[in-house]
Coordinates of C-alpha atoms and ligand atoms in Angstrom, one line a residue:
M1 CA 60.0 116.3 111.1
N2 CA 59.4 119.8 109.8
K3 CA 60.9 121.0 106.5
K4 CA 63.7 123.0 108.1
V5 CA 65.0 120.0 110.0
I6 CA 64.9 117.9 106.8
T7 CA 66.8 120.6 104.9
I8 CA 69.5 120.8 107.6
C9 CA 69.8 117.0 107.5
L10 CA 70.2 116.9 103.8
V11 CA 72.8 119.7 103.8
A12 CA 74.7 118.0 106.6
C13 CA 74.6 114.6 104.8
S14 CA 75.9 116.1 101.5
I15 CA 78.8 117.8 103.3
V16 CA 79.7 114.5 105.0
A17 CA 79.4 112.6 101.7
G18 CA 81.5 115.2 100.0
L19 CA 84.3 114.9 102.6
L20 CA 84.2 111.1 102.2
L21 CA 84.7 111.5 98.5
I22 CA 87.8 113.6 98.7
P23 CA 90.3 110.8 99.0
V24 CA 88.5 108.8 96.3
S25 CA 88.6 111.7 93.8
G26 CA 92.3 112.3 94.4
I27 CA 91.9 115.8 95.6
V28 CA 94.3 114.9 98.4
A29 CA 97.8 115.4 96.9
Q30 CA 99.5 112.3 95.5
D31 CA 103.2 112.4 94.6
N32 CA 103.5 111.0 91.1
G33 CA 107.2 111.4 91.0
R34 CA 109.0 112.6 87.9
A35 CA 107.4 112.2 84.5
Q36 CA 110.6 110.8 82.8
L37 CA 113.1 108.6 84.6
T38 CA 116.3 106.8 83.6
L39 CA 116.6 103.4 85.2
N40 CA 119.9 101.7 86.0
G41 CA 120.2 98.9 83.4
G42 CA 123.6 97.7 84.6
R43 CA 126.1 96.6 82.0
Q44 CA 123.4 96.6 79.3
G45 CA 123.1 100.4 79.6
P46 CA 120.6 102.8 81.0
V47 CA 116.8 102.4 80.5
P48 CA 114.9 105.6 79.7
F49 CA 111.5 105.2 81.2
N50 CA 108.4 107.3 80.6
H51 CA 106.8 107.1 84.1
Q52 CA 103.9 109.4 83.3
L53 CA 102.9 107.4 80.2
H54 CA 102.9 104.2 82.4
Q55 CA 100.9 105.9 85.1
A56 CA 98.3 106.6 82.5
I57 CA 98.1 103.1 81.0
V58 CA 98.7 101.0 84.1
E59 CA 95.6 101.0 86.4
E60 CA 97.5 100.5 89.7
C61 CA 100.7 102.0 91.0
A62 CA 101.2 98.7 92.8
V63 CA 101.7 96.7 89.6
C64 CA 105.2 98.2 89.7
H65 CA 105.5 99.5 93.2
K66 CA 104.6 96.3 95.0
D67 CA 108.3 95.4 94.5
F68 CA 110.0 98.7 95.4
G69 CA 109.0 102.0 97.1
K70 CA 107.8 105.2 95.5
K71 CA 111.2 106.7 96.1
T72 CA 114.1 107.6 93.8
G73 CA 116.7 104.8 94.0
A74 CA 114.3 102.3 95.6
L75 CA 114.7 99.7 92.8
D76 CA 118.5 99.7 93.0
E77 CA 118.2 99.6 96.8
A78 CA 116.0 96.6 96.8
K79 CA 118.4 94.8 94.4
K80 CA 121.3 95.7 96.7
T81 CA 119.6 94.2 99.8
G82 CA 118.6 91.1 97.8
A83 CA 114.9 91.8 98.2
L84 CA 114.8 91.8 94.4
K85 CA 117.0 89.7 92.1
A86 CA 118.8 91.4 89.2
K87 CA 116.5 91.6 86.1
Q88 CA 113.5 90.5 88.2
V89 CA 111.5 93.7 87.6
M90 CA 112.7 93.7 84.0
Y91 CA 111.3 90.2 83.3
K92 CA 108.4 89.9 85.8
T93 CA 107.0 93.4 85.6
C94 CA 108.1 95.2 82.5
M95 CA 108.5 92.5 79.9
A96 CA 105.7 90.3 81.4
C97 CA 103.2 93.1 80.7
H98 CA 104.6 94.0 77.3
R99 CA 104.4 90.4 76.2
A100 CA 100.9 89.9 77.6
K101 CA 99.7 93.0 75.7
K102 CA 101.3 91.8 72.5
R103 CA 99.6 88.4 72.9
A104 CA 96.3 90.2 73.5
G105 CA 96.7 92.2 70.3
E106 CA 96.9 95.5 72.2
K107 CA 99.4 98.3 72.1
F108 CA 102.6 97.0 73.7
G109 CA 106.0 98.2 74.9
P110 CA 109.4 97.0 73.7
I111 CA 110.5 93.4 74.2
S112 CA 114.0 93.5 72.5
C113 CA 117.1 94.4 74.6
S114 CA 118.2 97.4 72.6
A115 CA 114.7 98.9 72.5
C116 CA 114.8 99.4 76.2
H117 CA 118.5 99.7 77.0
A118 CA 119.9 102.8 75.4
Ligands
HEC201 C1 105.2 100.7 85.0 C2 105.8 100.8 86.3 C3 105.4 101.9 87.3 C4 104.1 102.4 87.6 C5 102.8 101.8 87.1 C6 104.3 103.4 88.5 N1 105.6 103.7 88.8 FE1 106.3 105.1 90.1 N2 108.2 104.4 89.6 C7 108.6 103.4 88.8 C8 110.0 103.3 88.7 C9 110.7 102.2 87.9 C10 110.5 104.3 89.6 C11 112.0 104.5 89.9 C12 112.4 103.9 91.2 C13 113.9 104.1 91.4 O1 114.4 105.3 91.2 O2 114.5 103.2 91.9 C14 109.4 105.0 90.1 C15 109.5 106.0 91.0 C16 108.4 106.7 91.6 C17 108.6 107.7 92.6 C18 109.8 108.3 93.1 C19 110.1 109.7 92.6 C20 111.0 109.8 91.4 O3 110.7 110.7 90.6 O4 111.9 109.0 91.3 C21 107.3 108.1 93.0 C22 106.9 109.2 93.9 C23 106.4 107.3 92.2 N3 107.1 106.4 91.4 C24 105.0 107.3 92.3 C25 104.1 106.6 91.5 C26 102.7 106.6 91.6 C27 101.9 107.5 92.6 C28 102.2 105.7 90.7 C29 100.7 105.4 90.4 C30 99.9 106.6 90.0 C31 103.3 105.1 90.0 N4 104.5 105.6 90.6 C32 103.2 104.1 89.1 C33 107.7 102.6 88.1 C34 106.3 102.7 88.0
HEC202 C1 111.0 96.5 78.8 C2 112.3 97.0 78.9 C3 113.5 96.1 79.0 C4 113.8 95.1 78.0 C5 113.1 94.8 76.8 C6 115.1 94.6 78.5 N1 115.5 95.2 79.7 FE1 117.1 94.7 80.8 N2 116.5 95.9 82.3 C7 115.4 96.7 82.2 C8 115.2 97.3 83.5 C9 114.1 98.2 83.9 C10 116.3 96.9 84.3 C11 116.5 97.2 85.8 C12 115.6 96.5 86.7 C13 116.0 95.0 87.0 O1 117.2 94.7 87.1 O2 115.1 94.2 87.0 C14 117.1 96.0 83.5 C15 118.3 95.4 83.9 C16 119.1 94.7 83.1 C17 120.5 94.3 83.5 C18 121.2 94.6 84.8 C19 120.8 93.6 85.9 C20 121.7 93.8 87.1 O3 121.3 94.4 88.1 O4 122.9 93.4 87.0 C21 120.9 93.5 82.4 C22 122.3 92.9 82.3 C23 119.9 93.5 81.4 N3 118.8 94.2 81.9 C24 120.0 92.9 80.2 C25 119.0 92.8 79.2 C26 119.0 91.9 78.0 C27 120.2 91.0 77.7 C28 117.8 92.1 77.4 C29 117.3 91.4 76.1 C30 117.1 90.0 76.3 C31 117.0 93.1 78.2 N4 117.8 93.5 79.3 C32 115.8 93.6 77.8 C33 114.5 96.9 81.2 C34 114.5 96.1 80.0
HEC203 C1 101.0 96.6 83.0 C2 101.7 96.9 81.7 C3 103.0 97.5 81.6 C4 104.1 97.5 82.5 C5 104.1 96.8 83.9 C6 105.2 98.2 81.9 N1 104.8 98.6 80.7 FE1 106.0 99.6 79.4 N2 104.5 99.9 78.1 C7 103.2 99.3 78.2 C8 102.4 99.6 77.1 C9 101.0 99.2 76.9 C10 103.2 100.4 76.2 C11 102.8 101.0 74.9 C12 102.2 102.4 75.1 C13 101.9 103.1 73.8 O1 102.5 102.7 72.8 O2 101.1 104.0 73.9 C14 104.5 100.5 76.9 C15 105.6 101.2 76.4 C16 106.9 101.2 76.9 C17 108.0 101.8 76.3 C18 108.0 102.6 74.9 C19 107.4 103.9 75.0 C20 108.3 104.9 75.6 O3 108.1 105.4 76.7 O4 109.3 105.2 74.9 C21 109.1 101.6 77.1 C22 110.5 102.0 76.8 C23 108.6 100.9 78.2 N3 107.3 100.7 78.1 C24 109.4 100.5 79.3 C25 108.9 99.8 80.4 C26 109.7 99.5 81.6 C27 111.2 99.8 81.7 C28 108.9 98.9 82.5 C29 109.2 98.4 83.8 C30 109.8 99.3 84.8 C31 107.5 98.9 81.9 N4 107.6 99.4 80.6 C32 106.4 98.3 82.5 C33 102.8 98.6 79.3 C34 103.5 98.3 80.5

């Protein structure tokens, strides 16, 4: 192969590699939702929730969103249809992580009722 052909090949390869990297690097728009949410905490009162902070400290959206969609009201909807039990997310997702972090001696979130329910 002559030099010109090699150069063209290299250019073509890097363009293809660059395109393949776009989804990985997150250039494709991702809807992160609102930074600050207020969750429905039933008779215990509303739960202010810093979504943005959790997106920064929790590696995978799926840690929470495996149970309900990335859509406003999805959590209540899943409880209404019976797909989720009342307090299931609270215990199995929110508190489970906060407790595990505490046990591990890392920064952790609230565990007492009144610290989450305003
Ligand atoms: C620690 C738990 C948690 C993590 C991690 C998390 N979310 Fe959410 N997200 C929620 C909750 C709770 C709601 C509210 C759902 C509802 O209104 O029923 C929500 C709602 C949303 C919504 C709906 C829009 C809105 O503003 O109500 C979008 C979009 C969303 N999340 C995207 C993401 C993406 C993308 C990630 C990962 C980068 C992510 N979330 C990580 C808990 C989380
Ligand atoms: C880490 C934050 C957090 C803590 C701590 C917490 N909660 Fe919750 N609680 C939530 C969230 C989020 C929901 C809504 C999701 C769900 O039902 O799983 C909720 C829902 C509830 C509900 C409504 C369930 C329904 O649908 O009827 C009650 C009642 C409740 N919590 C009581 C308590 C009590 C009692 C405590 C203390 C033992 C407590 N919570 C501690 C976050 C928390
Ligand atoms: C995988 C781990 C993880 C999950 C899941 C998680 N949290 Fe947290 N949360 C943390 C950590 C770590 C902190 C402490 C962050 C800090 O102090 O910088 C925190 C802090 C908080 C705080 C106090 C900081 C603030 O925003 O005022 C609240 C309230 C809270 N979490 C509520 C929730 C609720 C409600 C859920 C479930 C919908 C949840 N968390 C799910 C790890 C988690």
